[in-house]
PDB file of N, CA and C in Angstrom:
ATOM      1  N   UNK A   1     -11.579  70.728 138.799  1.00 47.00           N
ATOM      2  CA  UNK A   1     -12.333  70.662 137.863  1.00 47.00           C
ATOM      3  C   UNK A   1     -13.637  71.562 137.070  1.00 47.00           C
ATOM      4  N   UNK A   2     -13.829  72.727 138.108  1.00 50.00           N
ATOM      5  CA  UNK A   2     -15.523  73.805 138.140  1.00 50.00           C
ATOM      6  C   UNK A   2     -13.816  74.816 136.611  1.00 50.00           C
ATOM      7  N   UNK A   3     -12.925  74.639 136.956  1.00 48.00           N
ATOM      8  CA  UNK A   3     -11.816  75.769 135.557  1.00 48.00           C
ATOM      9  C   UNK A   3     -11.687  74.856 134.262  1.00 48.00           C
ATOM     10  N   UNK A   4     -11.586  73.749 134.121  1.00 47.00           N
ATOM     11  CA  UNK A   4     -12.437  72.886 132.861  1.00 47.00           C
ATOM     12  C   UNK A   4     -13.957  73.604 132.786  1.00 47.00           C
ATOM     13  N   UNK A   5     -14.592  73.170 132.782  1.00 47.00           N
ATOM     14  CA  UNK A   5     -15.970  73.195 132.901  1.00 47.00           C
ATOM     15  C   UNK A   5     -16.539  74.981 132.552  1.00 47.00           C
ATOM     16  N   UNK A   6     -15.795  75.476 133.247  1.00 49.00           N
ATOM     17  CA  UNK A   6     -15.131  76.907 133.204  1.00 49.00           C
ATOM     18  C   UNK A   6     -15.071  77.536 131.377  1.00 49.00           C
ATOM     19  N   UNK A   7     -14.030  76.922 131.650  1.00 50.00           N
ATOM     20  CA  UNK A   7     -13.396  76.781 130.517  1.00 50.00           C
ATOM     21  C   UNK A   7     -13.902  76.192 128.986  1.00 50.00           C
ATOM     22  N   UNK A   8     -14.434  74.979 129.144  1.00 50.00           N
ATOM     23  CA  UNK A   8     -15.692  74.945 128.370  1.00 50.00           C
ATOM     24  C   UNK A   8     -16.321  74.948 128.022  1.00 50.00           C
ATOM     25  N   UNK A   9     -17.644  75.873 128.707  1.00 51.00           N
ATOM     26  CA  UNK A   9     -18.860  77.054 128.844  1.00 51.00           C
ATOM     27  C   UNK A   9     -17.804  78.147 127.996  1.00 51.00           C
ATOM     28  N   UNK A  10     -17.028  78.826 128.746  1.00 54.00           N
ATOM     29  CA  UNK A  10     -16.907  80.063 127.779  1.00 54.00           C
ATOM     30  C   UNK A  10     -16.413  79.222 126.310  1.00 54.00           C
ATOM     31  N   UNK A  11     -15.796  78.397 125.719  1.00 54.00           N
ATOM     32  CA  UNK A  11     -15.127  77.673 124.571  1.00 54.00           C
ATOM     33  C   UNK A  11     -16.450  77.977 123.775  1.00 54.00           C
ATOM     34  N   UNK A  12     -17.527  76.815 124.759  1.00 51.00           N
ATOM     35  CA  UNK A  12     -18.501  76.884 123.691  1.00 51.00           C
ATOM     36  C   UNK A  12     -19.283  77.663 123.205  1.00 51.00           C
ATOM     37  N   UNK A  13     -19.149  79.205 124.087  1.00 54.00           N
ATOM     38  CA  UNK A  13     -19.831  80.915 123.439  1.00 54.00           C
ATOM     39  C   UNK A  13     -18.354  80.744 122.786  1.00 54.00           C
ATOM     40  N   UNK A  14     -17.472  80.628 122.661  1.00 53.00           N
ATOM     41  CA  UNK A  14     -16.781  81.547 121.350  1.00 53.00           C
ATOM     42  C   UNK A  14     -16.610  80.510 120.113  1.00 53.00           C
ATOM     43  N   UNK A  15     -17.317  79.681 119.661  1.00 52.00           N
ATOM     44  CA  UNK A  15     -17.542  78.634 118.350  1.00 52.00           C
ATOM     45  C   UNK A  15     -18.724  79.558 117.678  1.00 52.00           C
ATOM     46  N   UNK A  16     -20.170  79.462 119.345  1.00 51.00           N
ATOM     47  CA  UNK A  16     -20.957  80.096 118.765  1.00 51.00           C
ATOM     48  C   UNK A  16     -21.065  81.335 117.902  1.00 51.00           C
ATOM     49  N   UNK A  17     -20.043  82.273 118.633  1.00 47.00           N
ATOM     50  CA  UNK A  17     -19.428  83.615 117.970  1.00 47.00           C
ATOM     51  C   UNK A  17     -18.986  83.444 116.268  1.00 47.00           C
ATOM     52  N   UNK A  18     -17.544  81.838 116.375  1.00 49.00           N
ATOM     53  CA  UNK A  18     -17.831  81.810 115.011  1.00 49.00           C
ATOM     54  C   UNK A  18     -18.411  81.319 113.766  1.00 49.00           C
ATOM     55  N   UNK A  19     -19.945  81.074 114.196  1.00 51.00           N
ATOM     56  CA  UNK A  19     -20.334  80.910 112.920  1.00 51.00           C
ATOM     57  C   UNK A  19     -21.018  82.134 112.368  1.00 51.00           C
ATOM     58  N   UNK A  20     -21.567  82.996 113.515  1.00 49.00           N
ATOM     59  CA  UNK A  20     -21.736  84.080 113.309  1.00 49.00           C
ATOM     60  C   UNK A  20     -20.436  85.643 112.793  1.00 49.00           C
ATOM     61  N   UNK A  21     -19.735  84.825 112.240  1.00 52.00           N
ATOM     62  CA  UNK A  21     -18.789  85.825 111.677  1.00 52.00           C
ATOM     63  C   UNK A  21     -19.111  86.185 110.688  1.00 52.00           C
ATOM     64  N   UNK A  22     -19.199  87.859 110.881  1.00 58.00           N
ATOM     65  CA  UNK A  22     -19.096  88.590 110.327  1.00 58.00           C
ATOM     66  C   UNK A  22     -18.218  89.538 109.354  1.00 58.00           C
ATOM     67  N   UNK A  23     -18.187  90.367 108.541  1.00 59.00           N
ATOM     68  CA  UNK A  23     -16.431  91.128 107.642  1.00 59.00           C
ATOM     69  C   UNK A  23     -16.084  92.273 109.157  1.00 59.00           C
ATOM     70  N   UNK A  24     -16.808  92.967 109.911  1.00 66.00           N
ATOM     71  CA  UNK A  24     -16.514  93.127 110.856  1.00 66.00           C
ATOM     72  C   UNK A  24     -15.761  92.863 112.024  1.00 66.00           C
ATOM     73  N   UNK A  25     -15.946  91.551 112.293  1.00 63.00           N
ATOM     74  CA  UNK A  25     -15.200  90.449 113.463  1.00 63.00           C
ATOM     75  C   UNK A  25     -14.338  89.387 113.216  1.00 63.00           C
ATOM     76  N   UNK A  26     -14.640  89.947 111.950  1.00 66.00           N
ATOM     77  CA  UNK A  26     -13.476  88.787 111.177  1.00 66.00           C
ATOM     78  C   UNK A  26     -12.185  89.378 112.572  1.00 66.00           C
ATOM     79  N   UNK A  27     -11.951  90.807 112.206  1.00 76.00           N
ATOM     80  CA  UNK A  27     -10.810  92.195 112.075  1.00 76.00           C
ATOM     81  C   UNK A  27     -10.616  92.681 113.571  1.00 76.00           C
ATOM     82  N   UNK A  28     -11.791  92.152 114.181  1.00 82.00           N
ATOM     83  CA  UNK A  28     -12.053  92.897 115.456  1.00 82.00           C
ATOM     84  C   UNK A  28     -11.104  92.417 116.639  1.00 82.00           C
ATOM     85  N   UNK A  29     -10.370  90.988 116.601  1.00 87.00           N
ATOM     86  CA  UNK A  29     -10.029  89.808 117.073  1.00 87.00           C
ATOM     87  C   UNK A  29      -8.204  90.435 116.808  1.00 87.00           C
ATOM     88  N   UNK A  30      -7.995  90.811 115.800  1.00 87.00           N
ATOM     89  CA  UNK A  30      -6.930  90.516 114.872  1.00 87.00           C
ATOM     90  C   UNK A  30      -5.313  91.231 115.425  1.00 87.00           C
ATOM     91  N   UNK A  31      -5.952  92.246 116.098  1.00 88.00           N
ATOM     92  CA  UNK A  31      -4.517  92.538 116.950  1.00 88.00           C
ATOM     93  C   UNK A  31      -3.980  91.310 118.265  1.00 88.00           C
ATOM     94  N   UNK A  32      -4.843  91.427 118.373  1.00 89.00           N
ATOM     95  CA  UNK A  32      -4.584  90.033 119.730  1.00 89.00           C
ATOM     96  C   UNK A  32      -4.114  88.829 118.905  1.00 89.00           C
ATOM     97  N   UNK A  33      -3.499  88.509 117.525  1.00 88.00           N
ATOM     98  CA  UNK A  33      -2.871  87.171 117.083  1.00 88.00           C
ATOM     99  C   UNK A  33      -3.888  86.607 116.584  1.00 88.00           C
ATOM    100  N   UNK A  34      -2.949  85.310 116.028  1.00 89.00           N
ATOM    101  CA  UNK A  34      -4.130  84.432 115.321  1.00 89.00           C
ATOM    102  C   UNK A  34      -4.752  83.170 116.584  1.00 89.00           C
ATOM    103  N   UNK A  35      -5.777  83.179 116.303  1.00 88.00           N
ATOM    104  CA  UNK A  35      -6.610  82.241 116.264  1.00 88.00           C
ATOM    105  C   UNK A  35      -7.984  82.773 117.460  1.00 88.00           C
ATOM    106  N   UNK A  36      -8.332  84.714 118.034  1.00 90.00           N
ATOM    107  CA  UNK A  36      -9.371  84.996 118.815  1.00 90.00           C
ATOM    108  C   UNK A  36      -9.935  85.199 117.398  1.00 90.00           C
ATOM    109  N   UNK A  37     -11.541  84.292 118.104  1.00 89.00           N
ATOM    110  CA  UNK A  37     -12.771  84.890 117.636  1.00 89.00           C
ATOM    111  C   UNK A  37     -13.594  86.011 118.501  1.00 89.00           C
ATOM    112  N   UNK A  38     -14.077  86.484 117.860  1.00 89.00           N
ATOM    113  CA  UNK A  38     -15.095  87.311 118.594  1.00 89.00           C
ATOM    114  C   UNK A  38     -16.640  86.420 119.307  1.00 89.00           C
ATOM    115  N   UNK A  39     -16.439  86.644 120.797  1.00 87.00           N
ATOM    116  CA  UNK A  39     -17.788  86.904 120.980  1.00 87.00           C
ATOM    117  C   UNK A  39     -18.839  87.893 121.393  1.00 87.00           C
ATOM    118  N   UNK A  40     -19.702  87.510 120.210  1.00 85.00           N
ATOM    119  CA  UNK A  40     -20.414  88.995 120.737  1.00 85.00           C
ATOM    120  C   UNK A  40     -21.542  89.240 121.944  1.00 85.00           C
ATOM    121  N   UNK A  41     -22.270  88.107 122.348  1.00 86.00           N
ATOM    122  CA  UNK A  41     -22.587  87.656 123.451  1.00 86.00           C
ATOM    123  C   UNK A  41     -21.474  88.216 124.945  1.00 86.00           C
ATOM    124  N   UNK A  42     -19.606  88.091 124.942  1.00 86.00           N
ATOM    125  CA  UNK A  42     -19.818  88.222 125.716  1.00 86.00           C
ATOM    126  C   UNK A  42     -18.737  89.472 125.975  1.00 86.00           C
ATOM    127  N   UNK A  43     -18.585  89.755 124.410  1.00 87.00           N
ATOM    128  CA  UNK A  43     -17.730  91.270 124.189  1.00 87.00           C
ATOM    129  C   UNK A  43     -16.297  90.853 123.794  1.00 87.00           C
ATOM    130  N   UNK A  44     -16.133  89.569 124.221  1.00 91.00           N
ATOM    131  CA  UNK A  44     -14.630  89.430 123.964  1.00 91.00           C
ATOM    132  C   UNK A  44     -13.744  88.603 123.267  1.00 91.00           C
ATOM    133  N   UNK A  45     -12.071  88.932 122.744  1.00 92.00           N
ATOM    134  CA  UNK A  45     -12.224  88.072 122.167  1.00 92.00           C
ATOM    135  C   UNK A  45     -11.206  86.676 122.331  1.00 92.00           C
ATOM    136  N   UNK A  46     -11.911  85.428 121.863  1.00 92.00           N
ATOM    137  CA  UNK A  46     -11.686  84.352 122.741  1.00 92.00           C
ATOM    138  C   UNK A  46     -11.120  83.064 122.059  1.00 92.00           C
ATOM    139  N   UNK A  47      -9.905  82.694 122.392  1.00 92.00           N
ATOM    140  CA  UNK A  47      -8.800  81.499 122.296  1.00 92.00           C
ATOM    141  C   UNK A  47      -9.095  80.233 123.227  1.00 92.00           C
ATOM    142  N   UNK A  48      -9.616  79.673 122.775  1.00 91.00           N
ATOM    143  CA  UNK A  48      -9.351  77.788 122.974  1.00 91.00           C
ATOM    144  C   UNK A  48      -7.994  77.867 122.517  1.00 91.00           C
ATOM    145  N   UNK A  49      -7.368  77.062 123.076  1.00 89.00           N
ATOM    146  CA  UNK A  49      -6.267  75.735 123.086  1.00 89.00           C
ATOM    147  C   UNK A  49      -5.798  74.722 123.783  1.00 89.00           C
ATOM    148  N   UNK A  50      -5.047  73.435 123.840  1.00 87.00           N
ATOM    149  CA  UNK A  50      -5.085  72.363 124.284  1.00 87.00           C
ATOM    150  C   UNK A  50      -4.150  71.199 123.687  1.00 87.00           C
ATOM    151  N   UNK A  51      -3.827  70.857 124.264  1.00 82.00           N
ATOM    152  CA  UNK A  51      -3.009  69.653 123.644  1.00 82.00           C
ATOM    153  C   UNK A  51      -3.019  68.347 124.204  1.00 82.00           C
ATOM    154  N   UNK A  52      -2.539  66.849 123.979  1.00 83.00           N
ATOM    155  CA  UNK A  52      -2.913  65.510 124.208  1.00 83.00           C
ATOM    156  C   UNK A  52      -1.520  65.412 124.068  1.00 83.00           C
ATOM    157  N   UNK A  53      -0.834  64.740 124.577  1.00 81.00           N
ATOM    158  CA  UNK A  53       0.938  63.950 124.522  1.00 81.00           C
ATOM    159  C   UNK A  53       0.602  62.351 125.044  1.00 81.00           C
ATOM    160  N   UNK A  54       1.376  61.504 124.651  1.00 83.00           N
ATOM    161  CA  UNK A  54       0.555  60.802 124.696  1.00 83.00           C
ATOM    162  C   UNK A  54       2.636  59.907 125.576  1.00 83.00           C
ATOM    163  N   UNK A  55       2.538  58.836 125.896  1.00 81.00           N
ATOM    164  CA  UNK A  55       4.336  57.978 126.336  1.00 81.00           C
ATOM    165  C   UNK A  55       4.269  56.401 126.387  1.00 81.00           C
ATOM    166  N   UNK A  56       5.426  55.917 125.896  1.00 80.00           N
ATOM    167  CA  UNK A  56       5.383  54.356 126.361  1.00 80.00           C
ATOM    168  C   UNK A  56       6.869  54.225 126.615  1.00 80.00           C
ATOM    169  N   UNK A  57       7.354  53.879 127.665  1.00 77.00           N
ATOM    170  CA  UNK A  57       8.066  53.055 128.397  1.00 77.00           C
ATOM    171  C   UNK A  57       8.565  52.199 128.179  1.00 77.00           C
ATOM    172  N   UNK A  58       9.785  51.630 127.901  1.00 78.00           N
ATOM    173  CA  UNK A  58      10.223  50.427 128.308  1.00 78.00           C
ATOM    174  C   UNK A  58      11.419  50.373 129.047  1.00 78.00           C
ATOM    175  N   UNK A  59      11.621  49.204 129.980  1.00 75.00           N
ATOM    176  CA  UNK A  59      12.822  48.967 130.234  1.00 75.00           C
ATOM    177  C   UNK A  59      13.743  47.810 130.393  1.00 75.00           C
ATOM    178  N   UNK A  60      14.954  48.036 131.003  1.00 74.00           N
ATOM    179  CA  UNK A  60      15.877  46.329 130.652  1.00 74.00           C
ATOM    180  C   UNK A  60      14.798  45.640 130.389  1.00 74.00           C
ATOM    181  N   UNK A  61      14.170  45.667 131.879  1.00 72.00           N
ATOM    182  CA  UNK A  61      14.174  44.372 132.959  1.00 72.00           C
ATOM    183  C   UNK A  61      12.617  43.981 132.115  1.00 72.00           C
ATOM    184  N   UNK A  62      12.326  44.429 130.833  1.00 68.00           N
ATOM    185  CA  UNK A  62      10.529  43.754 130.225  1.00 68.00           C
ATOM    186  C   UNK A  62       9.523  45.301 131.075  1.00 68.00           C
ATOM    187  N   UNK A  63      10.459  46.335 131.120  1.00 73.00           N
ATOM    188  CA  UNK A  63       8.819  46.656 132.501  1.00 73.00           C
ATOM    189  C   UNK A  63       8.629  47.494 131.623  1.00 73.00           C
ATOM    190  N   UNK A  64       6.787  48.052 131.218  1.00 77.00           N
ATOM    191  CA  UNK A  64       6.254  48.653 131.162  1.00 77.00           C
ATOM    192  C   UNK A  64       5.846  49.349 131.595  1.00 77.00           C
ATOM    193  N   UNK A  65       5.273  50.872 130.492  1.00 78.00           N
ATOM    194  CA  UNK A  65       5.089  52.058 131.255  1.00 78.00           C
ATOM    195  C   UNK A  65       4.620  52.992 130.627  1.00 78.00           C
ATOM    196  N   UNK A  66       3.072  53.205 130.636  1.00 79.00           N
ATOM    197  CA  UNK A  66       2.050  54.886 129.514  1.00 79.00           C
ATOM    198  C   UNK A  66       1.713  55.742 129.908  1.00 79.00           C
ATOM    199  N   UNK A  67       2.336  57.057 129.566  1.00 78.00           N
ATOM    200  CA  UNK A  67       2.053  57.956 130.657  1.00 78.00           C
ATOM    201  C   UNK A  67       1.362  58.947 129.286  1.00 78.00           C
ATOM    202  N   UNK A  68       0.830  59.581 130.115  1.00 78.00           N
ATOM    203  CA  UNK A  68       0.114  60.706 129.307  1.00 78.00           C
ATOM    204  C   UNK A  68      -0.301  62.391 130.146  1.00 78.00           C
ATOM    205  N   UNK A  69      -0.455  62.610 129.141  1.00 79.00           N
ATOM    206  CA  UNK A  69      -1.190  64.222 129.842  1.00 79.00           C
ATOM    207  C   UNK A  69      -2.184  64.925 128.792  1.00 79.00           C
ATOM    208  N   UNK A  70      -3.017  65.974 128.895  1.00 81.00           N
ATOM    209  CA  UNK A  70      -4.563  66.779 128.841  1.00 81.00           C
ATOM    210  C   UNK A  70      -3.994  67.953 129.172  1.00 81.00           C
ATOM    211  N   UNK A  71      -3.408  68.629 128.519  1.00 84.00           N
ATOM    212  CA  UNK A  71      -3.685  70.515 129.233  1.00 84.00           C
ATOM    213  C   UNK A  71      -5.476  71.233 127.819  1.00 84.00           C
ATOM    214  N   UNK A  72      -5.498  71.863 128.987  1.00 88.00           N
ATOM    215  CA  UNK A  72      -6.904  73.039 127.627  1.00 88.00           C
ATOM    216  C   UNK A  72      -6.376  74.345 128.373  1.00 88.00           C
ATOM    217  N   UNK A  73      -6.627  74.923 127.857  1.00 90.00           N
ATOM    218  CA  UNK A  73      -5.911  76.873 127.869  1.00 90.00           C
ATOM    219  C   UNK A  73      -7.089  77.180 127.146  1.00 90.00           C
ATOM    220  N   UNK A  74      -7.521  78.732 127.678  1.00 91.00           N
ATOM    221  CA  UNK A  74      -8.722  79.436 126.881  1.00 91.00           C
ATOM    222  C   UNK A  74      -8.164  81.080 127.935  1.00 91.00           C
ATOM    223  N   UNK A  75      -8.079  81.844 126.104  1.00 93.00           N
ATOM    224  CA  UNK A  75      -7.598  83.094 126.709  1.00 93.00           C
ATOM    225  C   UNK A  75      -8.701  84.098 126.712  1.00 93.00           C
ATOM    226  N   UNK A  76      -9.227  84.996 127.178  1.00 93.00           N
ATOM    227  CA  UNK A  76     -10.053  85.921 127.124  1.00 93.00           C
ATOM    228  C   UNK A  76      -9.680  87.403 126.910  1.00 93.00           C
ATOM    229  N   UNK A  77     -10.215  88.349 125.869  1.00 93.00           N
ATOM    230  CA  UNK A  77      -8.846  90.243 126.151  1.00 93.00           C
ATOM    231  C   UNK A  77     -10.406  90.670 125.379  1.00 93.00           C
ATOM    232  N   UNK A  78     -10.633  91.517 125.920  1.00 91.00           N
ATOM    233  CA  UNK A  78     -11.573  93.034 125.621  1.00 91.00           C
ATOM    234  C   UNK A  78     -10.790  94.059 125.604  1.00 91.00           C
ATOM    235  N   UNK A  79     -10.790  95.461 125.180  1.00 90.00           N
ATOM    236  CA  UNK A  79     -10.234  96.722 125.118  1.00 90.00           C
ATOM    237  C   UNK A  79     -11.179  97.886 125.951  1.00 90.00           C
ATOM    238  N   UNK A  80     -10.232  98.159 127.609  1.00 91.00           N
ATOM    239  CA  UNK A  80     -11.189  98.472 128.373  1.00 91.00           C
ATOM    240  C   UNK A  80     -10.548  99.989 128.349  1.00 91.00           C
ATOM    241  N   UNK A  81     -10.854 100.969 128.745  1.00 93.00           N
ATOM    242  CA  UNK A  81     -10.787 102.557 129.010  1.00 93.00           C
ATOM    243  C   UNK A  81      -9.638 102.165 129.880  1.00 93.00           C
ATOM    244  N   UNK A  82      -8.746 101.819 130.418  1.00 94.00           N
ATOM    245  CA  UNK A  82      -7.444 101.054 130.898  1.00 94.00           C
ATOM    246  C   UNK A  82      -7.489 100.902 130.894  1.00 94.00           C
ATOM    247  N   UNK A  83      -7.258  99.587 129.167  1.00 92.00           N
ATOM    248  CA  UNK A  83      -6.417  99.163 128.878  1.00 92.00           C
ATOM    249  C   UNK A  83      -6.738  97.991 128.140  1.00 92.00           C
ATOM    250  N   UNK A  84      -6.402  96.614 127.654  1.00 91.00           N
ATOM    251  CA  UNK A  84      -6.547  95.597 127.435  1.00 91.00           C
ATOM    252  C   UNK A  84      -6.835  95.448 129.001  1.00 91.00           C
ATOM    253  N   UNK A  85      -8.736  93.592 128.506  1.00 92.00           N
ATOM    254  CA  UNK A  85      -8.069  93.731 130.139  1.00 92.00           C
ATOM    255  C   UNK A  85      -8.110  92.031 129.306  1.00 92.00           C
ATOM    256  N   UNK A  86      -7.347  91.111 130.575  1.00 93.00           N
ATOM    257  CA  UNK A  86      -7.529  90.283 129.930  1.00 93.00           C
ATOM    258  C   UNK A  86      -7.809  88.682 131.384  1.00 93.00           C
ATOM    259  N   UNK A  87      -8.016  87.212 130.139  1.00 92.00           N
ATOM    260  CA  UNK A  87      -7.849  86.700 131.210  1.00 92.00           C
ATOM    261  C   UNK A  87      -7.247  84.902 130.546  1.00 92.00           C
ATOM    262  N   UNK A  88      -7.376  84.412 131.245  1.00 92.00           N
ATOM    263  CA  UNK A  88      -5.965  83.215 131.307  1.00 92.00           C
ATOM    264  C   UNK A  88      -6.871  82.060 132.319  1.00 92.00           C
ATOM    265  N   UNK A  89      -7.248  81.026 131.732  1.00 90.00           N
ATOM    266  CA  UNK A  89      -7.030  80.139 132.046  1.00 90.00           C
ATOM    267  C   UNK A  89      -6.744  78.571 131.862  1.00 90.00           C
ATOM    268  N   UNK A  90      -5.713  78.099 132.629  1.00 88.00           N
ATOM    269  CA  UNK A  90      -4.939  77.403 132.339  1.00 88.00           C
ATOM    270  C   UNK A  90      -4.839  76.482 133.259  1.00 88.00           C
ATOM    271  N   UNK A  91      -5.373  74.480 132.575  1.00 84.00           N
ATOM    272  CA  UNK A  91      -5.513  73.388 133.575  1.00 84.00           C
ATOM    273  C   UNK A  91      -3.029  72.771 133.461  1.00 84.00           C
ATOM    274  N   UNK A  92      -2.980  72.895 134.264  1.00 76.00           N
ATOM    275  CA  UNK A  92      -1.633  72.428 134.749  1.00 76.00           C
ATOM    276  C   UNK A  92      -1.367  71.139 134.142  1.00 76.00           C
ATOM    277  N   UNK A  93      -0.263  71.023 133.765  1.00 64.00           N
ATOM    278  CA  UNK A  93      -0.028  69.578 132.802  1.00 64.00           C
ATOM    279  C   UNK A  93       0.128  68.374 133.824  1.00 64.00           C
ATOM    280  N   UNK A  94      -0.608  66.800 133.979  1.00 55.00           N
ATOM    281  CA  UNK A  94      -1.178  66.215 134.061  1.00 55.00           C
ATOM    282  C   UNK A  94      -2.111  65.920 134.862  1.00 55.00           C
ATOM    283  N   UNK A  95      -3.127  67.048 135.368  1.00 55.00           N
ATOM    284  CA  UNK A  95      -4.752  67.260 135.896  1.00 55.00           C
ATOM    285  C   UNK A  95      -5.276  66.223 135.634  1.00 55.00           C
ATOM    286  N   UNK A  96      -5.677  65.691 134.613  1.00 53.00           N
ATOM    287  CA  UNK A  96      -6.181  64.344 133.785  1.00 53.00           C
ATOM    288  C   UNK A  96      -6.085  62.910 133.137  1.00 53.00           C
ATOM    289  N   UNK A  97      -4.350  63.092 134.160  1.00 50.00           N
ATOM    290  CA  UNK A  97      -3.904  61.365 133.583  1.00 50.00           C
ATOM    291  C   UNK A  97      -4.389  60.393 134.687  1.00 50.00           C
TER     292      UNK A  97
END
């Protein structure tokens, strides 16, 4: 649960950075791929991702079952003197079932 709270907090910092987007910041994270935005408060390029899945099953004996899963991910990167520093946080499937 702490992982989710931390991912949301860093994601919100990234959303604030998206509002203060300048021409320079727009291309600062381009080398990491699509979806990264620059967070000036942390100096990281941040990408928040996730998925939602819902399933409904029926059986021959009229048994019914509903299943769902939610996954969250956070990828933060920055350049250092030693190369790219990367922080990846992901929730495994089934955490919020």
